[in-house]
Short mmCIF file of C-alpha atoms and ligand atoms in Angstrom, two decimals:
data_model
loop_
_atom_site.label_atom_id
_atom_site.label_comp_id
_atom_site.label_asym_id
_atom_site.label_seq_id
_atom_site.Cartn_x
_atom_site.Cartn_y
_atom_site.Cartn_z
CA MET A 1 95.84 57.80 112.92
CA ALA A 2 99.18 56.12 111.28
CA GLY A 3 97.67 58.41 108.00
CA ARG A 4 98.40 61.68 109.98
CA ALA A 5 101.14 60.12 111.32
CA ARG A 6 102.74 60.17 107.52
CA LEU A 7 102.42 63.29 106.82
CA THR A 8 104.74 66.18 106.63
CA PRO A 9 103.91 69.55 108.01
CA LEU A 10 104.46 72.13 106.25
CA GLY A 11 105.54 75.80 106.46
CA ALA A 12 108.34 76.56 109.28
CA PRO A 13 108.63 77.12 112.74
CA THR A 14 108.37 81.20 113.55
CA ARG A 15 108.60 82.97 116.77
CA GLY A 16 105.81 82.22 119.29
CA THR A 17 104.49 85.24 121.05
CA THR A 18 101.56 85.62 122.12
CA ASN A 19 99.03 86.79 124.83
CA PRO A 20 96.08 85.80 126.41
CA ASN A 21 93.49 87.24 124.94
CA ARG A 22 94.65 88.75 122.94
CA LEU A 23 91.86 87.48 119.39
CA ARG A 24 88.82 88.22 121.37
CA ARG A 25 88.02 90.29 118.51
CA SER A 26 87.58 87.38 115.87
CA ASP A 27 86.53 85.28 118.95
CA ARG A 28 83.52 87.25 118.92
CA TRP A 29 83.65 87.49 114.62
CA VAL A 30 83.16 84.11 114.26
CA ALA A 31 80.74 83.55 117.15
CA GLY A 32 78.72 87.28 115.82
CA THR A 33 78.28 86.50 111.99
CA PRO A 34 75.93 85.10 110.71
CA TRP A 35 77.24 83.51 107.42
CA VAL A 36 80.40 82.24 109.49
CA ARG A 37 78.45 81.45 113.18
CA ARG A 38 76.90 78.94 111.42
CA VAL A 39 79.51 76.94 109.09
CA VAL A 40 79.85 75.90 113.31
CA GLU A 41 76.08 75.31 113.79
CA ASP A 42 75.39 73.87 110.80
CA ALA A 43 78.20 71.16 109.80
CA ALA A 44 78.12 67.35 110.53
CA ASP A 45 81.48 67.03 112.06
CA PRO A 46 81.87 71.16 114.34
CA LEU A 47 86.01 70.39 114.07
CA VAL A 48 88.19 74.04 114.32
CA VAL A 49 91.64 74.33 114.23
CA ASP A 50 93.72 77.17 115.70
CA LEU A 51 96.57 76.36 112.99
CA GLY A 52 99.56 77.96 115.19
CA TYR A 53 98.50 78.75 118.19
CA GLY A 54 102.08 80.06 119.35
CA ALA A 55 104.46 79.81 123.18
CA THR A 56 101.42 78.71 124.96
CA PRO A 57 98.12 77.67 123.61
CA VAL A 58 96.02 80.06 125.35
CA THR A 59 94.41 81.52 122.64
CA THR A 60 92.94 78.30 121.67
CA VAL A 61 91.11 77.67 124.86
CA GLU A 62 90.20 80.87 124.96
CA LEU A 63 88.61 79.47 120.70
CA ALA A 64 87.41 76.43 122.10
CA ARG A 65 85.20 78.07 125.35
CA ARG A 66 83.53 80.91 123.26
CA LEU A 67 82.54 78.14 119.94
CA THR A 68 81.30 76.21 122.99
CA ALA A 69 78.22 79.31 123.62
CA VAL A 70 78.17 78.91 120.08
CA ARG A 71 78.06 75.05 119.00
CA ALA A 72 78.37 72.70 123.37
CA ASP A 73 79.20 69.77 121.22
CA VAL A 74 82.29 71.50 119.60
CA ARG A 75 85.69 70.18 119.18
CA VAL A 76 88.67 72.82 118.79
CA LEU A 77 91.76 71.28 117.98
CA GLY A 78 95.12 73.10 117.73
CA LEU A 79 98.11 73.01 115.23
CA GLU A 80 101.84 74.13 116.35
CA ILE A 81 105.37 73.34 113.39
CA ASP A 82 107.04 73.76 116.68
CA PRO A 83 106.96 69.89 118.37
CA GLU A 84 108.18 72.13 121.60
CA ARG A 85 105.34 74.01 121.71
CA VAL A 86 103.00 71.17 121.77
CA ALA A 87 104.20 69.23 124.28
CA ALA A 88 104.52 72.38 125.86
CA ALA A 89 100.71 72.61 125.28
CA ARG A 90 99.45 68.60 126.22
CA ALA A 91 98.59 70.23 129.95
CA ALA A 92 96.23 72.38 128.23
CA ALA A 93 93.80 69.21 126.17
CA ASP A 94 91.30 68.55 127.30
CA PRO A 95 90.21 65.58 124.36
CA PRO A 96 87.61 65.25 122.87
CA ARG A 97 87.09 68.91 123.70
CA LEU A 98 89.94 70.10 122.93
CA GLU A 99 93.05 68.77 121.76
CA PHE A 100 96.70 70.03 120.36
CA ARG A 101 98.96 67.70 117.62
CA ARG A 102 101.75 68.95 115.79
CA GLY A 103 101.07 70.01 112.12
CA GLY A 104 101.48 72.50 109.87
CA PHE A 105 99.31 74.02 106.07
CA GLU A 106 98.18 70.38 105.72
CA LEU A 107 96.10 70.45 109.09
CA ALA A 108 97.77 66.98 109.93
CA GLY A 109 95.33 65.16 107.49
CA ALA A 110 91.96 66.90 109.79
CA ARG A 111 88.81 68.78 107.80
CA PRO A 112 88.17 71.16 110.03
CA VAL A 113 85.11 73.14 108.75
CA LEU A 114 86.85 76.61 109.94
CA VAL A 115 90.64 77.48 110.72
CA ARG A 116 91.41 79.98 112.25
CA ALA A 117 95.08 81.09 111.39
CA PHE A 118 96.36 84.85 113.54
CA ASN A 119 100.22 85.55 113.38
CA VAL A 120 100.78 82.75 111.61
CA LEU A 121 101.35 83.78 107.72
CA ARG A 122 103.59 87.97 108.64
CA GLN A 123 106.94 86.19 109.33
CA TYR A 124 106.22 84.51 105.95
CA SER A 125 106.61 85.99 102.28
CA GLU A 126 103.80 87.17 100.56
CA ASP A 127 104.47 85.22 97.56
CA GLU A 128 104.09 82.39 100.22
CA VAL A 129 100.99 83.97 100.67
CA ALA A 130 98.02 82.09 97.43
CA ALA A 131 100.00 78.44 98.80
CA ALA A 132 99.53 78.28 102.21
CA TRP A 133 95.22 78.81 101.20
CA THR A 134 95.80 77.20 99.09
CA ALA A 135 96.88 74.33 100.38
CA VAL A 136 94.46 74.63 103.65
CA THR A 137 91.37 76.16 102.37
CA GLY A 138 92.07 72.80 99.79
CA ARG A 139 91.82 70.48 103.08
CA LEU A 140 87.97 71.81 104.58
CA ALA A 141 85.67 70.54 105.29
CA PRO A 142 82.48 71.65 102.68
CA GLY A 143 81.48 74.95 102.70
CA GLY A 144 83.83 74.98 105.91
CA LEU A 145 86.21 79.03 106.56
CA LEU A 146 89.64 79.82 106.75
CA VAL A 147 89.71 83.94 108.97
CA GLU A 148 93.61 83.95 108.23
CA GLY A 149 94.53 88.05 110.00
CA THR A 150 97.39 89.70 112.25
CA CYS A 151 97.44 91.98 115.18
CA ASP A 152 98.66 93.67 118.09
CA GLU A 153 100.17 91.94 121.05
CA LEU A 154 97.53 93.28 123.00
CA GLY A 155 94.99 92.73 120.37
CA ARG A 156 93.07 96.65 119.89
CA ARG A 157 94.02 96.15 116.04
CA CYS A 158 93.36 93.58 113.50
CA CYS A 159 92.95 92.11 109.89
CA TRP A 160 91.81 89.24 109.01
CA VAL A 161 90.73 87.45 105.79
CA THR A 162 87.76 85.12 105.49
CA LEU A 163 88.59 82.94 102.16
CA ASP A 164 86.78 79.20 101.81
CA ALA A 165 87.97 77.00 98.78
CA ALA A 166 87.53 79.16 96.32
CA GLY A 167 88.94 81.81 97.47
CA PRO A 168 88.77 85.27 99.72
CA ARG A 169 85.04 86.46 100.61
CA THR A 170 85.96 88.95 103.17
CA PHE A 171 87.91 91.59 104.99
CA THR A 172 87.42 92.03 107.91
CA LEU A 173 89.22 95.64 109.59
CA ALA A 174 88.57 94.75 113.42
CA CYS A 175 89.84 97.49 116.58
CA ARG A 176 89.83 99.75 119.47
CA PRO A 177 88.39 102.86 117.95
CA ALA A 178 89.15 105.10 121.97
CA ASP A 179 93.43 102.93 120.28
CA LEU A 180 93.58 104.84 117.09
CA ASP A 181 94.45 108.39 115.52
CA ARG A 182 92.78 107.65 111.93
CA PRO A 183 91.60 104.17 110.90
CA SER A 184 95.13 104.03 108.45
CA ASP A 185 96.55 102.73 111.81
CA LEU A 186 95.51 99.15 111.12
CA ALA A 187 97.21 99.58 108.49
CA GLU A 188 100.47 98.50 110.68
CA ARG A 189 98.26 95.11 110.74
CA LEU A 190 97.35 94.53 107.08
CA PRO A 191 97.84 90.62 106.93
CA LYS A 192 100.36 89.58 104.62
CA ALA A 193 98.69 89.26 101.39
CA LEU A 194 97.94 93.36 101.95
CA ILE A 195 100.59 94.67 103.83
CA HIS A 196 103.59 95.58 101.37
CA ARG A 197 100.41 96.53 99.56
CA ASN A 198 98.99 99.88 100.84
CA VAL A 199 100.12 101.96 98.38
CA PRO A 200 98.82 104.84 96.45
CA GLY A 201 97.31 103.30 93.18
CA GLU A 202 96.86 99.83 95.33
CA ARG A 203 92.80 99.14 97.37
CA VAL A 204 93.60 98.74 99.99
CA HIS A 205 95.64 102.17 100.18
CA ALA A 206 92.37 103.28 98.33
CA LEU A 207 89.76 102.03 101.56
CA MET A 208 92.04 103.86 104.24
CA THR A 209 92.47 106.69 102.41
CA ALA A 210 88.73 106.46 102.31
CA LEU A 211 88.49 105.23 106.05
CA ASP A 212 90.52 107.95 106.91
CA ARG A 213 88.21 111.17 105.14
CA CYS A 214 85.82 109.48 107.19
CA TRP A 215 87.14 109.37 110.48
CA ALA A 216 87.61 113.04 110.02
CA HIS A 217 83.84 113.93 108.74
CA ALA A 218 82.89 111.84 111.88
CA ALA A 219 84.24 114.33 114.03
CA PRO A 220 81.05 115.60 115.96
CA PHE A 221 80.38 112.22 117.15
CA ALA A 222 83.45 111.90 119.14
CA ASN A 223 82.12 113.28 121.72
CA PHE A 224 79.40 110.84 121.69
CA GLY A 225 82.69 108.78 122.37
CA PRO A 226 85.22 106.60 119.55
CA ARG A 227 82.89 103.79 118.97
CA ALA A 228 80.72 106.18 117.86
CA ARG A 229 82.58 108.31 115.32
CA TRP A 230 84.37 104.69 114.12
CA THR A 231 80.21 104.04 113.61
CA GLU A 232 79.70 106.74 112.35
CA ALA A 233 82.81 106.59 109.76
CA VAL A 234 81.70 102.84 108.87
CA ARG A 235 78.22 104.66 107.55
CA MET A 236 79.34 107.30 105.94
CA LEU A 237 81.44 104.63 104.12
CA ALA A 238 79.09 102.17 102.88
CA PRO A 239 77.33 103.88 100.25
CA ASP A 240 80.51 103.38 98.62
CA TRP A 241 82.24 100.23 99.10
CA PRO A 242 80.98 97.40 99.33
CA VAL A 243 80.72 97.24 103.03
CA ARG A 244 79.20 93.77 103.87
CA ASP A 245 78.21 94.59 107.64
CA THR A 246 75.92 96.12 109.69
CA ARG A 247 75.84 98.54 112.77
CA ARG A 248 75.46 96.04 115.17
CA ARG A 249 78.85 94.78 113.95
CA TRP A 250 80.61 98.24 113.19
CA ARG A 251 78.90 99.67 116.97
CA GLN A 252 81.78 97.08 117.82
CA GLY A 253 84.91 99.01 116.01
CA GLU A 254 84.20 96.76 113.19
CA VAL A 255 83.50 96.07 108.97
CA THR A 256 84.18 93.17 107.13
CA LEU A 257 83.81 95.39 103.11
CA ASP A 258 83.26 91.86 100.34
CA TRP A 259 87.02 91.31 99.29
CA SER A 260 86.95 92.62 95.96
CA ALA A 261 87.29 96.25 98.02
CA VAL A 262 90.95 95.97 98.37
CA MET A 263 92.28 92.72 96.43
CA PRO A 264 95.66 93.58 95.07
C1 LIG B 1 103.69 84.82 116.29
S1 LIG B 1 102.87 82.80 116.67
C2 LIG B 1 100.92 83.67 116.45
C3 LIG B 1 100.39 82.45 118.69
C4 LIG B 1 98.36 82.71 117.44
N1 LIG B 1 98.11 82.65 117.01
C5 LIG B 1 98.35 84.85 118.41
O1 LIG B 1 98.36 84.81 117.79
O2 LIG B 1 98.49 85.30 119.44
C6 LIG B 1 102.93 82.07 115.64
C7 LIG B 1 103.12 80.63 115.83
O3 LIG B 1 102.97 79.78 114.76
C8 LIG B 1 103.86 79.04 114.40
N2 LIG B 1 104.09 78.60 113.16
C9 LIG B 1 104.72 78.68 111.75
N3 LIG B 1 104.13 78.28 110.57
C10 LIG B 1 103.76 77.84 110.97
C11 LIG B 1 102.87 76.70 109.95
N4 LIG B 1 102.69 75.84 108.87
N5 LIG B 1 102.09 75.24 110.53
C12 LIG B 1 101.42 75.06 111.79
N6 LIG B 1 102.24 76.66 113.12
C13 LIG B 1 102.65 77.78 112.75
C14 LIG B 1 104.79 79.49 114.85
O4 LIG B 1 105.82 77.72 115.23
C15 LIG B 1 104.67 80.34 116.18
O5 LIG B 1 104.93 79.02 117.16
#
Protein backbone atom coordinates (compact mmCIF):
# COMPACT_ATOMS: atom_id res chain seq x y z
CA MET A 1 0.00 0.00 0.00
CA ALA A 2 1.48 3.39 -1.01
CA GLY A 3 0.60 5.12 2.32
CA ARG A 4 2.26 2.37 4.28
CA ALA A 5 5.50 2.52 2.27
CA ARG A 6 6.00 6.19 3.18
CA LEU A 7 5.87 5.64 6.95
CA THR A 8 9.22 5.76 8.72
CA PRO A 9 9.49 2.94 11.30
CA LEU A 10 9.50 4.43 14.80
CA GLY A 11 12.11 2.97 17.14
CA ALA A 12 15.52 1.31 16.84
CA PRO A 13 16.66 -2.30 16.25
CA THR A 14 17.76 -4.14 19.38
CA ARG A 15 18.99 -7.65 20.22
CA GLY A 16 16.83 -10.27 18.53
CA THR A 17 16.84 -12.96 21.24
CA THR A 18 13.79 -15.21 21.13
CA ASN A 19 12.88 -18.85 21.77
CA PRO A 20 10.17 -21.31 20.74
CA ASN A 21 7.24 -21.29 23.15
CA ARG A 22 8.72 -18.43 25.14
CA LEU A 23 5.50 -16.40 25.03
CA ARG A 24 3.05 -19.25 25.71
CA ARG A 25 1.92 -17.73 29.03
CA SER A 26 0.80 -14.44 27.52
CA ASP A 27 -0.76 -16.28 24.54
CA ARG A 28 -2.68 -18.48 26.97
CA TRP A 29 -3.76 -15.43 28.97
CA VAL A 30 -5.01 -13.60 25.85
CA ALA A 31 -7.00 -16.64 24.75
CA GLY A 32 -8.26 -17.43 28.26
CA THR A 33 -9.14 -14.01 29.71
CA PRO A 34 -12.69 -13.10 28.68
CA TRP A 35 -12.31 -9.29 28.34
CA VAL A 36 -9.14 -9.72 26.26
CA ARG A 37 -10.33 -12.68 24.19
CA ARG A 38 -13.52 -10.76 23.33
CA VAL A 39 -11.48 -8.02 21.67
CA VAL A 40 -10.41 -10.56 19.05
CA GLU A 41 -13.72 -12.46 18.96
CA ASP A 42 -15.84 -9.35 18.44
CA ALA A 43 -13.51 -7.40 16.11
CA ALA A 44 -14.92 -6.08 12.85
CA ASP A 45 -11.48 -6.82 11.38
CA PRO A 46 -9.59 -9.43 13.48
CA LEU A 47 -6.07 -8.15 12.82
CA VAL A 48 -3.40 -8.77 15.50
CA VAL A 49 0.15 -7.37 15.39
CA ASP A 50 3.19 -9.01 16.97
CA LEU A 51 5.59 -6.09 17.30
CA GLY A 52 9.33 -6.87 17.48
CA TYR A 53 9.31 -10.64 16.91
CA GLY A 54 13.09 -10.92 16.90
CA ALA A 55 15.70 -12.97 15.05
CA THR A 56 13.18 -15.64 14.04
CA PRO A 57 9.39 -15.35 13.79
CA VAL A 58 8.71 -18.46 15.86
CA THR A 59 6.62 -16.73 18.56
CA THR A 60 4.54 -14.98 15.87
CA VAL A 61 3.81 -18.31 14.19
CA GLU A 62 2.76 -19.70 17.59
CA LEU A 63 0.57 -16.67 18.34
CA ALA A 64 -1.22 -17.08 15.00
CA ARG A 65 -1.82 -20.78 15.67
CA ARG A 66 -3.17 -20.14 19.19
CA LEU A 67 -5.42 -17.27 18.12
CA THR A 68 -6.92 -19.34 15.32
CA ALA A 69 -8.60 -21.32 18.10
CA VAL A 70 -10.14 -18.04 19.35
CA ARG A 71 -11.28 -16.93 15.91
CA ALA A 72 -10.74 -18.92 12.72
CA ASP A 73 -10.34 -15.86 10.47
CA VAL A 74 -7.78 -14.04 12.66
CA ARG A 75 -4.88 -12.46 10.76
CA VAL A 76 -1.51 -11.95 12.45
CA LEU A 77 1.01 -9.43 11.17
CA GLY A 78 4.57 -9.67 12.48
CA LEU A 79 6.35 -6.31 12.46
CA GLU A 80 10.09 -5.90 12.92
CA ILE A 81 12.18 -2.79 12.67
CA ASP A 82 15.24 -4.76 11.52
CA PRO A 83 14.91 -5.35 7.73
CA GLU A 84 17.09 -8.49 7.76
CA ARG A 85 14.72 -10.08 10.28
CA VAL A 86 11.77 -9.20 8.06
CA ALA A 87 13.47 -10.88 5.09
CA ALA A 88 14.32 -13.94 7.20
CA ALA A 89 10.69 -14.31 8.36
CA ARG A 90 9.14 -14.33 4.89
CA ALA A 91 9.57 -18.10 4.51
CA ALA A 92 7.18 -18.56 7.46
CA ALA A 93 4.46 -16.34 5.97
CA ASP A 94 1.08 -17.80 5.08
CA PRO A 95 -0.94 -14.87 3.75
CA PRO A 96 -3.47 -13.60 4.55
CA ARG A 97 -3.43 -15.56 7.85
CA LEU A 98 0.17 -14.70 8.72
CA GLU A 99 2.34 -11.96 7.21
CA PHE A 100 5.55 -10.13 8.04
CA ARG A 101 6.49 -6.56 7.31
CA ARG A 102 8.94 -3.89 8.36
CA GLY A 103 7.52 -1.55 10.98
CA GLY A 104 7.92 0.04 14.39
CA PHE A 105 5.71 1.80 16.93
CA GLU A 106 3.76 3.41 14.04
CA LEU A 107 2.55 -0.17 13.24
CA ALA A 108 3.32 0.34 9.52
CA GLY A 109 -0.07 1.96 9.09
CA ALA A 110 -2.02 -1.06 10.39
CA ARG A 111 -5.05 -0.64 12.73
CA PRO A 112 -5.01 -3.88 14.77
CA VAL A 113 -7.38 -4.85 17.57
CA LEU A 114 -4.53 -6.35 19.56
CA VAL A 115 -0.78 -5.67 19.67
CA ARG A 116 1.59 -7.97 21.51
CA ALA A 117 5.05 -6.42 22.15
CA PHE A 118 7.25 -8.64 24.27
CA ASN A 119 10.87 -8.02 25.23
CA VAL A 120 10.96 -4.96 22.98
CA LEU A 121 10.90 -1.98 25.35
CA ARG A 122 13.28 -3.54 27.83
CA GLN A 123 16.18 -2.32 25.69
CA TYR A 124 14.84 1.23 25.55
CA SER A 125 15.21 3.74 28.35
CA GLU A 126 12.45 4.27 30.92
CA ASP A 127 11.71 7.76 29.62
CA GLU A 128 10.98 6.38 26.11
CA VAL A 129 8.20 4.09 27.34
CA ALA A 130 5.34 6.60 27.53
CA ALA A 131 5.89 7.81 23.95
CA ALA A 132 6.07 4.24 22.65
CA TRP A 133 2.84 3.30 24.50
CA THR A 134 1.08 6.39 23.13
CA ALA A 135 2.29 5.75 19.57
CA VAL A 136 0.99 2.17 19.61
CA THR A 137 -2.27 2.67 21.49
CA GLY A 138 -3.10 5.68 19.29
CA ARG A 139 -3.08 3.33 16.28
CA LEU A 140 -5.28 0.58 17.71
CA ALA A 141 -8.69 -0.13 16.24
CA PRO A 142 -11.54 1.12 18.50
CA GLY A 143 -11.59 -0.93 21.71
CA GLY A 144 -8.16 -2.43 20.91
CA LEU A 145 -5.49 -3.48 23.41
CA LEU A 146 -1.70 -3.46 23.69
CA VAL A 147 -0.04 -6.23 25.73
CA GLU A 148 3.50 -5.03 26.53
CA GLY A 149 5.77 -7.17 28.64
CA THR A 150 8.98 -8.90 29.47
CA CYS A 151 9.99 -12.47 30.28
CA ASP A 152 12.99 -14.72 30.82
CA GLU A 153 14.55 -16.79 28.03
CA LEU A 154 12.30 -19.83 28.63
CA GLY A 155 9.10 -17.92 29.43
CA ARG A 156 8.87 -19.13 33.01
CA ARG A 157 8.88 -15.65 34.56
CA CYS A 158 6.75 -13.05 32.80
CA CYS A 159 5.25 -9.65 33.62
CA TRP A 160 3.11 -7.52 31.37
CA VAL A 161 1.00 -4.38 31.20
CA THR A 162 -2.24 -4.27 29.18
CA LEU A 163 -3.25 -0.91 27.80
CA ASP A 164 -6.08 0.58 25.78
CA ALA A 165 -6.33 3.98 24.13
CA ALA A 166 -6.87 5.61 27.55
CA GLY A 167 -3.67 4.14 29.04
CA PRO A 168 -2.62 1.17 31.20
CA ARG A 169 -5.49 -0.96 32.55
CA THR A 170 -3.94 -4.00 34.19
CA PHE A 171 -0.68 -5.54 35.32
CA THR A 172 -0.11 -9.31 35.12
CA LEU A 173 2.42 -11.66 36.67
CA ALA A 174 2.69 -15.14 35.13
CA CYS A 175 5.16 -17.79 36.17
CA ARG A 176 6.04 -21.40 36.70
CA PRO A 177 5.65 -21.46 40.49
CA ALA A 178 8.03 -24.44 40.77
CA ASP A 179 10.74 -22.11 39.44
CA LEU A 180 10.39 -19.58 42.27
CA ASP A 181 12.04 -19.23 45.64
CA ARG A 182 9.58 -16.41 46.24
CA PRO A 183 7.24 -14.32 44.02
CA SER A 184 9.56 -11.29 44.06
CA ASP A 185 11.95 -13.37 41.89
CA LEU A 186 9.67 -12.11 39.11
CA ALA A 187 10.86 -8.55 39.71
CA GLU A 188 13.90 -9.11 37.50
CA ARG A 189 11.44 -9.38 34.57
CA LEU A 190 9.32 -6.32 35.31
CA PRO A 191 8.44 -4.25 32.21
CA LYS A 192 10.58 -1.20 31.56
CA ALA A 193 7.93 1.11 33.06
CA LEU A 194 8.30 -0.64 36.43
CA ILE A 195 11.71 -2.28 36.69
CA HIS A 196 13.45 0.80 38.04
CA ARG A 197 10.56 1.35 40.48
CA ASN A 198 11.04 -1.79 42.53
CA VAL A 199 12.33 0.17 45.51
CA PRO A 200 10.78 0.98 48.90
CA GLY A 201 8.12 3.68 48.61
CA GLU A 202 6.90 2.52 45.17
CA ARG A 203 3.69 0.53 44.76
CA VAL A 204 5.25 -2.28 42.74
CA HIS A 205 7.74 -2.88 45.55
CA ALA A 206 4.90 -2.97 48.07
CA LEU A 207 3.09 -5.51 45.88
CA MET A 208 6.15 -7.76 45.62
CA THR A 209 6.65 -7.54 49.39
CA ALA A 210 2.98 -8.39 50.08
CA LEU A 211 3.06 -11.31 47.67
CA ASP A 212 6.24 -12.66 49.28
CA ARG A 213 4.52 -12.44 52.67
CA CYS A 214 1.47 -14.34 51.39
CA TRP A 215 3.78 -16.94 49.79
CA ALA A 216 5.46 -17.47 53.18
CA HIS A 217 2.08 -17.87 54.89
CA ALA A 218 1.01 -20.29 52.14
CA ALA A 219 4.01 -22.57 52.80
CA PRO A 220 1.85 -25.48 54.09
CA PHE A 221 0.20 -25.64 50.63
CA ALA A 222 3.58 -26.62 49.12
CA ASN A 223 2.58 -30.16 50.12
CA PHE A 224 0.03 -29.99 47.28
CA GLY A 225 2.59 -28.60 44.82
CA PRO A 226 3.97 -25.16 43.92
CA ARG A 227 0.89 -24.18 41.90
CA ALA A 228 -1.36 -24.80 44.91
CA ARG A 229 0.96 -22.64 46.99
CA TRP A 230 0.84 -19.82 44.40
CA THR A 231 -2.97 -20.07 44.24
CA GLU A 232 -3.25 -19.83 48.00
CA ALA A 233 -0.78 -16.92 48.14
CA VAL A 234 -2.87 -14.95 45.61
CA ARG A 235 -6.07 -15.85 47.48
CA MET A 236 -4.50 -14.31 50.60
CA LEU A 237 -3.39 -11.24 48.64
CA ALA A 238 -6.76 -10.59 47.01
CA PRO A 239 -8.71 -8.97 49.89
CA ASP A 240 -6.18 -6.12 50.19
CA TRP A 241 -5.18 -5.59 46.54
CA PRO A 242 -7.21 -4.89 43.37
CA VAL A 243 -6.92 -8.41 41.97
CA ARG A 244 -8.93 -8.62 38.74
CA ASP A 245 -8.98 -12.33 38.00
CA THR A 246 -10.03 -15.55 39.69
CA ARG A 247 -8.72 -18.86 40.94
CA ARG A 248 -8.99 -20.30 37.43
CA ARG A 249 -6.13 -18.01 36.30
CA TRP A 250 -4.21 -18.21 39.59
CA ARG A 251 -3.96 -21.97 39.09
CA GLN A 252 -2.01 -21.22 35.89
CA GLY A 253 0.60 -19.36 37.96
CA GLU A 254 -0.91 -15.97 37.12
CA VAL A 255 -2.40 -12.96 38.79
CA THR A 256 -3.80 -9.85 37.11
CA LEU A 257 -4.30 -6.64 39.08
CA ASP A 258 -5.64 -3.23 38.28
CA TRP A 259 -2.85 -0.93 37.05
CA SER A 260 -3.49 1.29 40.09
CA ALA A 261 -1.81 -1.44 42.17
CA VAL A 262 1.61 -0.72 40.65
CA MET A 263 1.33 2.66 38.95
CA PRO A 264 4.59 4.57 39.60
C1 LIG B 1 14.52 -9.38 22.24
S1 LIG B 1 13.67 -9.41 20.70
C2 LIG B 1 12.10 -10.04 21.22
C3 LIG B 1 11.59 -11.13 20.34
C4 LIG B 1 10.25 -11.71 20.76
N1 LIG B 1 9.22 -10.71 20.83
C5 LIG B 1 10.35 -12.44 22.09
O1 LIG B 1 9.88 -11.92 23.09
O2 LIG B 1 10.92 -13.53 22.13
C6 LIG B 1 13.28 -7.66 20.45
C7 LIG B 1 13.04 -7.32 18.98
O3 LIG B 1 12.32 -6.11 18.91
C8 LIG B 1 12.78 -5.40 17.78
N2 LIG B 1 12.41 -3.98 17.97
C9 LIG B 1 12.97 -3.07 18.79
N3 LIG B 1 12.31 -1.90 18.70
C10 LIG B 1 11.32 -2.09 17.81
C11 LIG B 1 10.31 -1.24 17.29
N4 LIG B 1 10.19 0.02 17.69
N5 LIG B 1 9.46 -1.75 16.39
C12 LIG B 1 9.57 -3.04 15.97
N6 LIG B 1 10.52 -3.89 16.40
C13 LIG B 1 11.37 -3.42 17.33
C14 LIG B 1 14.26 -5.64 17.77
O4 LIG B 1 14.82 -5.39 16.50
C15 LIG B 1 14.32 -7.12 18.19
O5 LIG B 1 14.35 -7.96 17.07
